Amino acid sequence: MGISSDNLHGLVLAVSSSVFIGCSFIIKKKGLKKAGDTGTRAGSGGYAYLYQPLWWAGMIAMIVGEMANFAAYAYAPAILVTPLGALSIIFSAVLAHFILEEKLHIFGVLGCVLCMVGSVSIVLHAPQEKSIHSVKEVWHLATEPGFLVYSCIVLVLVAVLIVRFVPLYGQTHLVVYIGICSLMGSLTVMSVKAVGIALKLTFSGMNQFIYFQTWFFTVVVIACCLLQINYLNMALDTFNTAVVSPVYYVMFTSLTIFASMIMFKDWDSQDASQIATELCGFVTILSGTFLLHRTKDMGNSTPVQPPVHGSPSHNNSNSNS
């Protein structure tokens, strides 16, 4: 089965996006580390990283990657574009291993491979993109009861996480920061797709910026992105990059595809075997992420030698534990 011209454009843009975003994690992490040496860390609520050129370089790389990802959604369905974000896991984990010395254990490598296998499975069985001729069509889909209920649930969960869980568990539980980013990210992608379609139609001669719906989706994109950036910085400054990237990927991808399924009804045109294969892809991705998360400290730990009774090193190890 051949790939359409639009899907090919979306594929190339999505892969390019993953390269830039994967590199941006590393550059931003180095900037955050330098900022933490001279001021209040981002994980503690500080904003010293805003004065670090490295952080801004990473931010520029992320913006370029997000722009490529933005364009990809205008050409291809979310279920095809979003899983390709797994490539950013590979780039960030490998670069973190060599540049940040955040050692990636062999089981972490296997976890990344499983994420890739699951992503390929989803991409190969992704449904065809629906033809949309106006941003008003997207607005109609976004204001149907199903997606309105989903949006309300997301906003309530994000509010609870920010007000209740961030102060108590933000520094110890990665899922708090990443949960906020992923939940808002699912709404961001739906709005990005709407704006991308509006731009694509406008460039083809059908101006979509005369409709208030286009501007509404644009405001949602900006607001959601700013919130995601803030909490992603906190996650990167607090936890290991090799763990942040895949956990963010899995949660973001799962929620985004779920939101796309509700809004665009992607699975309506698929049979049971295709849906089952996509679900197996999700399970494979989740398995890889779980494996990576459970073994995240194995590569950083040094082998513990059997203690010699009464030795000074034994006493020192006890005093430092």
Tab-separated table of N, CA and C in Angstrom, residues 11 14-23 25 69 73 78-94 104 108-123 241-242 244-254 257 281-282 284-286 288-289 292:
chain	number	residue	atom	x	y	z
A	11	LEU	N	5.228	12.813	7.290
A	11	LEU	CA	6.230	11.909	7.843
A	11	LEU	C	7.593	12.577	7.948
A	14	ALA	N	7.556	15.232	10.652
A	14	ALA	CA	7.494	14.647	11.994
A	14	ALA	C	8.852	14.107	12.430
A	15	VAL	N	9.574	13.463	11.505
A	15	VAL	CA	10.902	12.938	11.836
A	15	VAL	C	11.867	14.088	12.126
A	16	SER	N	11.830	15.137	11.303
A	16	SER	CA	12.677	16.309	11.544
A	16	SER	C	12.368	16.929	12.897
A	17	SER	N	11.093	16.976	13.226
A	17	SER	CA	10.674	17.525	14.520
A	17	SER	C	11.284	16.741	15.666
A	18	SER	N	11.289	15.415	15.571
A	18	SER	CA	11.827	14.590	16.647
A	18	SER	C	13.323	14.814	16.845
A	19	VAL	N	14.038	15.037	15.752
A	19	VAL	CA	15.476	15.295	15.858
A	19	VAL	C	15.726	16.583	16.641
A	20	PHE	N	15.048	17.647	16.280
A	20	PHE	CA	15.239	18.927	16.949
A	20	PHE	C	14.790	18.864	18.410
A	21	ILE	N	13.646	18.245	18.669
A	21	ILE	CA	13.126	18.190	20.033
A	21	ILE	C	14.010	17.320	20.915
A	22	GLY	N	14.476	16.185	20.384
A	22	GLY	CA	15.372	15.323	21.158
A	22	GLY	C	16.646	16.044	21.565
A	23	CYS	N	17.217	16.820	20.646
A	23	CYS	CA	18.426	17.596	20.959
A	23	CYS	C	18.113	18.722	21.941
A	25	PHE	N	16.109	18.779	24.450
A	25	PHE	CA	16.076	18.306	25.831
A	25	PHE	C	17.472	18.394	26.462
A	69	ASN	N	6.610	19.968	13.676
A	69	ASN	CA	5.517	19.109	14.120
A	69	ASN	C	4.161	19.748	13.818
A	73	TYR	N	1.028	18.135	11.279
A	73	TYR	CA	-0.380	17.874	11.584
A	73	TYR	C	-1.315	18.426	10.513
A	78	ALA	N	-3.264	12.719	13.248
A	78	ALA	CA	-2.532	12.721	14.522
A	78	ALA	C	-2.007	11.337	14.881
A	79	ILE	N	-2.749	10.296	14.535
A	79	ILE	CA	-2.327	8.938	14.872
A	79	ILE	C	-1.082	8.532	14.092
A	80	LEU	N	-0.807	9.173	12.973
A	80	LEU	CA	0.428	8.908	12.240
A	80	LEU	C	1.569	9.776	12.751
A	81	VAL	N	1.279	11.046	13.010
A	81	VAL	CA	2.335	11.999	13.383
A	81	VAL	C	2.809	11.810	14.817
A	82	THR	N	1.871	11.708	15.747
A	82	THR	CA	2.230	11.714	17.168
A	82	THR	C	3.150	10.573	17.588
A	83	PRO	N	2.902	9.315	17.189
A	83	PRO	CA	3.798	8.241	17.629
A	83	PRO	C	5.238	8.407	17.170
A	84	LEU	N	5.482	9.152	16.093
A	84	LEU	CA	6.850	9.349	15.621
A	84	LEU	C	7.679	10.169	16.605
A	85	GLY	N	7.017	10.735	17.605
A	85	GLY	CA	7.763	11.421	18.660
A	85	GLY	C	8.676	10.478	19.417
A	86	ALA	N	8.507	9.160	19.250
A	86	ALA	CA	9.392	8.193	19.901
A	86	ALA	C	10.840	8.397	19.482
A	87	LEU	N	11.043	8.928	18.274
A	87	LEU	CA	12.415	9.178	17.828
A	87	LEU	C	13.113	10.180	18.729
A	88	SER	N	12.370	11.115	19.304
A	88	SER	CA	12.992	12.096	20.202
A	88	SER	C	13.504	11.413	21.464
A	89	ILE	N	12.873	10.295	21.859
A	89	ILE	CA	13.353	9.528	23.007
A	89	ILE	C	14.741	8.979	22.720
A	90	ILE	N	14.901	8.420	21.520
A	90	ILE	CA	16.185	7.825	21.162
A	90	ILE	C	17.279	8.887	21.153
A	91	PHE	N	17.015	10.005	20.499
A	91	PHE	CA	18.017	11.068	20.421
A	91	PHE	C	18.366	11.616	21.800
A	92	SER	N	17.361	11.913	22.609
A	92	SER	CA	17.630	12.512	23.912
A	92	SER	C	18.313	11.527	24.854
A	93	ALA	N	17.896	10.252	24.834
A	93	ALA	CA	18.486	9.261	25.733
A	93	ALA	C	19.943	8.992	25.377
A	94	VAL	N	20.230	8.866	24.084
A	94	VAL	CA	21.606	8.604	23.653
A	94	VAL	C	22.501	9.813	23.929
A	104	LEU	N	22.626	5.189	30.497
A	104	LEU	CA	21.457	4.432	30.051
A	104	LEU	C	21.801	2.953	30.070
A	108	GLY	N	17.371	-0.029	29.590
A	108	GLY	CA	16.842	1.245	29.112
A	108	GLY	C	16.862	1.299	27.594
A	109	VAL	N	17.935	0.783	27.002
A	109	VAL	CA	18.019	0.706	25.543
A	109	VAL	C	16.908	-0.182	25.005
A	110	LEU	N	16.684	-1.316	25.672
A	110	LEU	CA	15.606	-2.215	25.251
A	110	LEU	C	14.256	-1.518	25.368
A	111	GLY	N	14.087	-0.712	26.417
A	111	GLY	CA	12.848	0.043	26.574
A	111	GLY	C	12.609	0.997	25.421
A	112	CYS	N	13.676	1.684	24.992
A	112	CYS	CA	13.565	2.597	23.851
A	112	CYS	C	13.207	1.838	22.572
A	113	VAL	N	13.813	0.667	22.404
A	113	VAL	CA	13.519	-0.144	21.220
A	113	VAL	C	12.050	-0.571	21.216
A	114	LEU	N	11.536	-0.962	22.371
A	114	LEU	CA	10.132	-1.347	22.461
A	114	LEU	C	9.211	-0.177	22.123
A	115	CYS	N	9.599	1.026	22.579
A	115	CYS	CA	8.813	2.212	22.232
A	115	CYS	C	8.782	2.412	20.724
A	116	MET	N	9.918	2.187	20.073
A	116	MET	CA	9.989	2.351	18.627
A	116	MET	C	9.142	1.307	17.909
A	117	VAL	N	9.218	0.056	18.366
A	117	VAL	CA	8.442	-1.013	17.737
A	117	VAL	C	6.951	-0.728	17.845
A	118	GLY	N	6.529	-0.301	19.025
A	118	GLY	CA	5.122	0.036	19.215
A	118	GLY	C	4.685	1.184	18.331
A	119	SER	N	5.558	2.175	18.185
A	119	SER	CA	5.228	3.325	17.351
A	119	SER	C	5.082	2.928	15.891
A	120	VAL	N	5.996	2.098	15.397
A	120	VAL	CA	5.935	1.636	14.010
A	120	VAL	C	4.637	0.867	13.766
A	121	SER	N	4.257	0.044	14.740
A	121	SER	CA	3.022	-0.727	14.607
A	121	SER	C	1.815	0.191	14.473
A	122	ILE	N	1.802	1.268	15.266
A	122	ILE	CA	0.682	2.209	15.202
A	122	ILE	C	0.672	2.950	13.871
A	123	VAL	N	1.853	3.404	13.445
A	123	VAL	CA	1.948	4.171	12.203
A	123	VAL	C	1.497	3.349	11.000
A	241	THR	N	16.798	12.996	32.499
A	241	THR	CA	16.298	13.250	31.149
A	241	THR	C	15.890	11.967	30.430
A	242	ALA	N	16.657	10.886	30.660
A	242	ALA	CA	16.373	9.615	29.995
A	242	ALA	C	15.044	9.030	30.438
A	244	VAL	N	12.414	11.356	31.733
A	244	VAL	CA	11.427	12.386	31.400
A	244	VAL	C	10.931	12.215	29.964
A	245	SER	N	11.855	12.038	29.030
A	245	SER	CA	11.500	11.973	27.612
A	245	SER	C	10.520	10.847	27.290
A	246	PRO	N	10.822	9.589	27.672
A	246	PRO	CA	9.879	8.517	27.313
A	246	PRO	C	8.555	8.573	28.057
A	247	VAL	N	8.575	8.965	29.338
A	247	VAL	CA	7.316	9.046	30.080
A	247	VAL	C	6.426	10.131	29.484
A	248	TYR	N	7.044	11.263	29.153
A	248	TYR	CA	6.298	12.348	28.512
A	248	TYR	C	5.742	11.881	27.176
A	249	TYR	N	6.563	11.160	26.438
A	249	TYR	CA	6.133	10.678	25.124
A	249	TYR	C	4.919	9.762	25.233
A	250	VAL	N	4.979	8.793	26.141
A	250	VAL	CA	3.898	7.821	26.248
A	250	VAL	C	2.601	8.482	26.700
A	251	MET	N	2.685	9.315	27.744
A	251	MET	CA	1.477	9.965	28.244
A	251	MET	C	0.902	10.923	27.208
A	252	PHE	N	1.788	11.702	26.596
A	252	PHE	CA	1.349	12.673	25.595
A	252	PHE	C	0.730	11.979	24.387
A	253	THR	N	1.402	10.929	23.899
A	253	THR	CA	0.910	10.207	22.727
A	253	THR	C	-0.429	9.531	23.011
A	254	SER	N	-0.523	8.875	24.150
A	254	SER	CA	-1.753	8.172	24.495
A	254	SER	C	-2.935	9.132	24.587
A	257	ILE	N	-3.811	10.752	21.011
A	257	ILE	CA	-4.535	9.839	20.122
A	257	ILE	C	-5.945	9.596	20.647
A	281	GLY	N	0.257	-1.975	19.775
A	281	GLY	CA	1.351	-1.013	19.690
A	281	GLY	C	1.444	-0.170	20.948
A	282	PHE	N	0.294	0.235	21.473
A	282	PHE	CA	0.275	1.006	22.722
A	282	PHE	C	0.852	0.193	23.873
A	284	THR	N	2.967	-2.210	23.718
A	284	THR	CA	4.407	-2.337	23.515
A	284	THR	C	5.131	-1.065	23.973
A	285	ILE	N	4.577	0.086	23.635
A	285	ILE	CA	5.164	1.350	24.061
A	285	ILE	C	5.149	1.472	25.581
A	286	LEU	N	4.028	1.150	26.180
A	286	LEU	CA	3.924	1.224	27.635
A	286	LEU	C	4.900	0.274	28.316
A	288	GLY	N	7.797	-0.717	27.108
A	288	GLY	CA	9.134	-0.147	26.975
A	288	GLY	C	9.382	0.976	27.969
A	289	THR	N	8.378	1.812	28.157
A	289	THR	CA	8.519	2.919	29.100
A	289	THR	C	8.618	2.420	30.535
A	292	LEU	N	12.092	1.054	31.053
A	292	LEU	CA	13.061	2.147	31.171
A	292	LEU	C	12.951	2.830	32.530
